[in-house]
Coordinates of C-alpha atoms and ligand atoms in Angstrom, one line a residue:
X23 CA 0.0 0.0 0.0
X24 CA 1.3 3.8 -0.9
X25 CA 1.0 6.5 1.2
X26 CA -0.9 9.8 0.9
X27 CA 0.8 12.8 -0.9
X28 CA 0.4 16.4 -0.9
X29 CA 1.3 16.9 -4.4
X30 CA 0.7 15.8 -8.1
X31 CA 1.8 16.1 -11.4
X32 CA -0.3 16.6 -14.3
X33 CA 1.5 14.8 -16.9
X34 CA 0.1 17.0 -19.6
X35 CA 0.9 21.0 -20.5
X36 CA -2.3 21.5 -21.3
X37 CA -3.3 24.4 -18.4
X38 CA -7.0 24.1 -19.2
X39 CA -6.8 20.4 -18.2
X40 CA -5.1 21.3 -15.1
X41 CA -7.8 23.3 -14.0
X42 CA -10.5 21.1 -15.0
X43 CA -8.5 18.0 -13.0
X44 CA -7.9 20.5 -9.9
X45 CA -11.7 21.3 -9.7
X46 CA -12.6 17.3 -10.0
X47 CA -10.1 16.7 -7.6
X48 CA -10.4 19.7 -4.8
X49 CA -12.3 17.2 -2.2
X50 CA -9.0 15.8 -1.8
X51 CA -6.8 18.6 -1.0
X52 CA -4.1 17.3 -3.1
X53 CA -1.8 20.2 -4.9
X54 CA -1.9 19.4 -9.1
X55 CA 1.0 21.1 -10.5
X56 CA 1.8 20.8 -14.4
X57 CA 4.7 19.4 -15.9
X58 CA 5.5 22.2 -17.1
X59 CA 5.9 24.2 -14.5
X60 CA 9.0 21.2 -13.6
X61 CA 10.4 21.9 -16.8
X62 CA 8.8 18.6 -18.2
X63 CA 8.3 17.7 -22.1
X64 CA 5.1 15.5 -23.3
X65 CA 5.8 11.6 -23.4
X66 CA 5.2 10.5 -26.6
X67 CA 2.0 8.7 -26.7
X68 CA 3.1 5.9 -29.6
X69 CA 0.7 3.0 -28.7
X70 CA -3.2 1.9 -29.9
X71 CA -4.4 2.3 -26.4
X72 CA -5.6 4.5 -24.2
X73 CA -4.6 2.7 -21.4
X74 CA -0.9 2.1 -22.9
X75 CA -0.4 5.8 -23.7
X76 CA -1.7 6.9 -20.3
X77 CA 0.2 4.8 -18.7
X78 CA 3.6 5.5 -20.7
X79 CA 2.7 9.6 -20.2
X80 CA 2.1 8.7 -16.0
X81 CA 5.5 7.0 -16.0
X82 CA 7.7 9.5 -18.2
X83 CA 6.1 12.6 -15.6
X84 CA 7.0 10.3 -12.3
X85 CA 10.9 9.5 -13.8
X86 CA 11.6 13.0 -14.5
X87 CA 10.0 14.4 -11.3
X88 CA 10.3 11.7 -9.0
X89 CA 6.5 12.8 -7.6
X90 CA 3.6 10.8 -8.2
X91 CA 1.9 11.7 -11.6
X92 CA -1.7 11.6 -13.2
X93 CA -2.0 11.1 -16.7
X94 CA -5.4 10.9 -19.0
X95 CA -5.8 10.0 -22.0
X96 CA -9.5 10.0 -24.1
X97 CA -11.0 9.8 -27.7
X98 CA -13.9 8.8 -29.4
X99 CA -14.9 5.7 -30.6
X100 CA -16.9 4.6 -33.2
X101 CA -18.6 1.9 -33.1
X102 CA -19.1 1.2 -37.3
X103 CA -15.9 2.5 -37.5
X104 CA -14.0 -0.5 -35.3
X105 CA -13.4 1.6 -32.8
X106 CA -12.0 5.0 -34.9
X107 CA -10.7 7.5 -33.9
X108 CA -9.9 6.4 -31.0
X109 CA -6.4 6.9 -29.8
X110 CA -6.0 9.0 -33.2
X111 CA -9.1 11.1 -32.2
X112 CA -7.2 14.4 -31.3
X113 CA -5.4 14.3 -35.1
X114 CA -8.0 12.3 -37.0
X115 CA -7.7 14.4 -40.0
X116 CA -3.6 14.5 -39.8
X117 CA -1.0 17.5 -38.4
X118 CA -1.5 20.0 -37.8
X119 CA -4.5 19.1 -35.4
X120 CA -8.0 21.0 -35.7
X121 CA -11.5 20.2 -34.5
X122 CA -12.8 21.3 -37.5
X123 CA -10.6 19.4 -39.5
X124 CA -11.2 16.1 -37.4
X125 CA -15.2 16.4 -37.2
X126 CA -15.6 16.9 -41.0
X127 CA -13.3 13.8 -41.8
X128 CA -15.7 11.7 -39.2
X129 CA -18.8 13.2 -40.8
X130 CA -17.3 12.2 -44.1
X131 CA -16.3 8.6 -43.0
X132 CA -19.9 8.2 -41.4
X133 CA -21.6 8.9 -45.1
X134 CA -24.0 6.2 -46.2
X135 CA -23.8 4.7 -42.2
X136 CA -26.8 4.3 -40.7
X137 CA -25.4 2.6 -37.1
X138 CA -24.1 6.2 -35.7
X139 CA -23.3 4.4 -32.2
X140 CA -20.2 6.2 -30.6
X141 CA -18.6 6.6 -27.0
X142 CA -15.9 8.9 -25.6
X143 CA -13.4 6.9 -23.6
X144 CA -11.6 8.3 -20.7
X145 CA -8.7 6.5 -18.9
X146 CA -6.1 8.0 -15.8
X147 CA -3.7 6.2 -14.8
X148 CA -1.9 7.5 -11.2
X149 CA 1.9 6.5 -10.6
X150 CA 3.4 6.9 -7.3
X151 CA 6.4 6.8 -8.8
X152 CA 7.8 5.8 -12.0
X153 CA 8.9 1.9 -11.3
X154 CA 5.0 1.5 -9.6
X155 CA 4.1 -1.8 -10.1
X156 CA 0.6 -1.5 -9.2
X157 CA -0.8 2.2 -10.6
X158 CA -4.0 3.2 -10.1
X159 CA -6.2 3.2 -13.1
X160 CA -9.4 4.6 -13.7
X161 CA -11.8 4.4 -17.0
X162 CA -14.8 6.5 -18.0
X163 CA -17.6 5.7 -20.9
X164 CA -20.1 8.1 -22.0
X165 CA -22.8 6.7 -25.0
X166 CA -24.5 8.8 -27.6
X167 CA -24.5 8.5 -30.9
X168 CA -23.2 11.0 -34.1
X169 CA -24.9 13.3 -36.1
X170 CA -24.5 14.8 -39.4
X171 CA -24.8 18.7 -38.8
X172 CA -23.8 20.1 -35.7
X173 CA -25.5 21.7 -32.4
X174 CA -24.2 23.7 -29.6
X175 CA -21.4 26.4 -28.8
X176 CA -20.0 24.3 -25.6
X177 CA -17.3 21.4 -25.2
X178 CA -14.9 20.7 -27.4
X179 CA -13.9 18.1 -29.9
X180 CA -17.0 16.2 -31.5
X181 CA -19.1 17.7 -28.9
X182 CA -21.4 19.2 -31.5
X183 CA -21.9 16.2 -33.3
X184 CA -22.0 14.0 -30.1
X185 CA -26.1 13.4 -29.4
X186 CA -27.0 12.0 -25.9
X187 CA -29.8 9.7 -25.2
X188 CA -31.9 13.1 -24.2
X189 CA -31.7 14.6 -27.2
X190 CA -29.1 17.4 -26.9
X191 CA -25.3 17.3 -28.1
X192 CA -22.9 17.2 -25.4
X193 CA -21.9 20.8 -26.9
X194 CA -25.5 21.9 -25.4
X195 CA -24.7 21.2 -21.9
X196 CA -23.5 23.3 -20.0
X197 CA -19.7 22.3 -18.6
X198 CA -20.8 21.7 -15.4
X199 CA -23.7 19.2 -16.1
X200 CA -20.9 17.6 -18.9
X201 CA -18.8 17.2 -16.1
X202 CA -21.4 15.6 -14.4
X203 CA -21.8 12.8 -16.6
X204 CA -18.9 12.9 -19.0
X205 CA -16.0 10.5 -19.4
X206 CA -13.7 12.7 -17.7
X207 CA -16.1 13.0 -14.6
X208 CA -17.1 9.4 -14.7
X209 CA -13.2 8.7 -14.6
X210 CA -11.5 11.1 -12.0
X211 CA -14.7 9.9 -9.6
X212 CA -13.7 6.6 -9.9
X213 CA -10.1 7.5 -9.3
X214 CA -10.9 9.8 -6.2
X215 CA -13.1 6.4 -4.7
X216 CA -9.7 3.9 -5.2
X217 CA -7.6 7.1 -3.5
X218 CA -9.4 7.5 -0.8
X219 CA -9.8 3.6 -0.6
X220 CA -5.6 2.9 -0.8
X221 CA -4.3 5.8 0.6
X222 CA -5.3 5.9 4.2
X223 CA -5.1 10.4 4.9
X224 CA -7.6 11.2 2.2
X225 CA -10.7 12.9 3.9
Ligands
IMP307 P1 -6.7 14.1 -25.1 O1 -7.4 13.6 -23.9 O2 -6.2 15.5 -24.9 O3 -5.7 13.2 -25.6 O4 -7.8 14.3 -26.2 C1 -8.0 13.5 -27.2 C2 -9.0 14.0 -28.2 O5 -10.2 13.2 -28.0 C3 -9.4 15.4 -28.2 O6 -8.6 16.2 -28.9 C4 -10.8 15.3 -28.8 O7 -10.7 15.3 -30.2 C5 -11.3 14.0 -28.3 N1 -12.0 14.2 -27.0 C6 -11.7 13.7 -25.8 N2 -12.6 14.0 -24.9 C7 -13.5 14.8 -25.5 C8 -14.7 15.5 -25.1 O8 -15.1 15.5 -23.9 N3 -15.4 16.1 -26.0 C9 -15.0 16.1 -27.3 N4 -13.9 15.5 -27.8 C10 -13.2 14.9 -26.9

């Protein structure tokens, strides 16, 4: 069994991430710092998994800090599509990488599909240090299905083309509520349960 900490790395340089992980994490009273403010570069993330790229980003952030490190890693899955984009999601449409770019290249792959079944995929993976042979790992699913033209101003990503079960696009929610039931949200609760479950300290 580890023992608590005060403070974690981010392994990403992404400051909006930060403070979205900070907020989902604040019942803990655990300190996220970024990378980059420790003078780390991003790992490469080389492999067709989310699991194996989180895991490889968590590791390269705990051997150059020697802190514990979170790492995330997400994408969207197709379902007609074997799984597309999955681990590509971010650069779907090649370098350099655009939303726009990306959501018309799905749209374009999806022509002519009628099964529009999708999920965004969320996986952290927490290492307490970079030989940790037992990280904690967390995964998030959230269904809907895509659509051909695009609804909402909110989100990110495919969120305008992401429909929910209720009849709105995840870029229609409001970032609270998509935090609510996202991926992301579905994930870093799960992660805060198995903290507070291993690491005897957290409240
Ligand atoms: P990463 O987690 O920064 O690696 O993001 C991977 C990519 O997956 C993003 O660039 C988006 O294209 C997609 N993605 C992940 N989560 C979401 C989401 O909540 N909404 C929309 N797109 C997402």
């Amino acid at each position: 069994m580890n023992t608590a900490f005060q403070k974690l790395v981010l392994a990403s340089n992404n400051e909006g991430k930060r403070r979205e992980f900070a907020q989902l994490l604040a019942p803990l009273a655990i300190d996220l710092v970024s990378q980059a403010s420790l003078g780390v570069t991003e790992a490469d993330e080389p492999y067709a998994t989310f699991i194996e790229n989180a895991l490889a980003k968590a590791r390269h952030t705990s051997r150059h800090t020697g802190l514990p490190a979170l790492a995330d890693d997400s994408g969207l899955c197709v379902d007609a599509l074997n799984g597309a984009p999955g681990v590509l999601s971010a650069r779907y449409a090649g370098e350099p990488k655009a939303d726009a770019r990306n959501n018309a290249h799905l749209i374009a792959q999806l022509q002519g599909v009628t099964d529009r079944r999708a999920y965004y995929v969320c996986v952290l993976v927490l290492t307490h240090h970079a030989d940790d042979p037992a990280p904690l790992i967390a995964c998030g699913e959230w269904r809907g299905e895509i659509i051909d033209m695009p609804r909402g101003a909110n989100g990110f990503g495919y969120d305008p083309y992401f429909l929910l079960p209720d009849g709105r696009t995840a870029a229609e929610m409001a970032p609270e509520e998509k935090n609510a039931v996202s991926h992301r949200g579905i994930a870093a609760r799960k992660l805060i349960a198995q903290l507070r479950e291993c690491l005897p300290g957290y409240g």
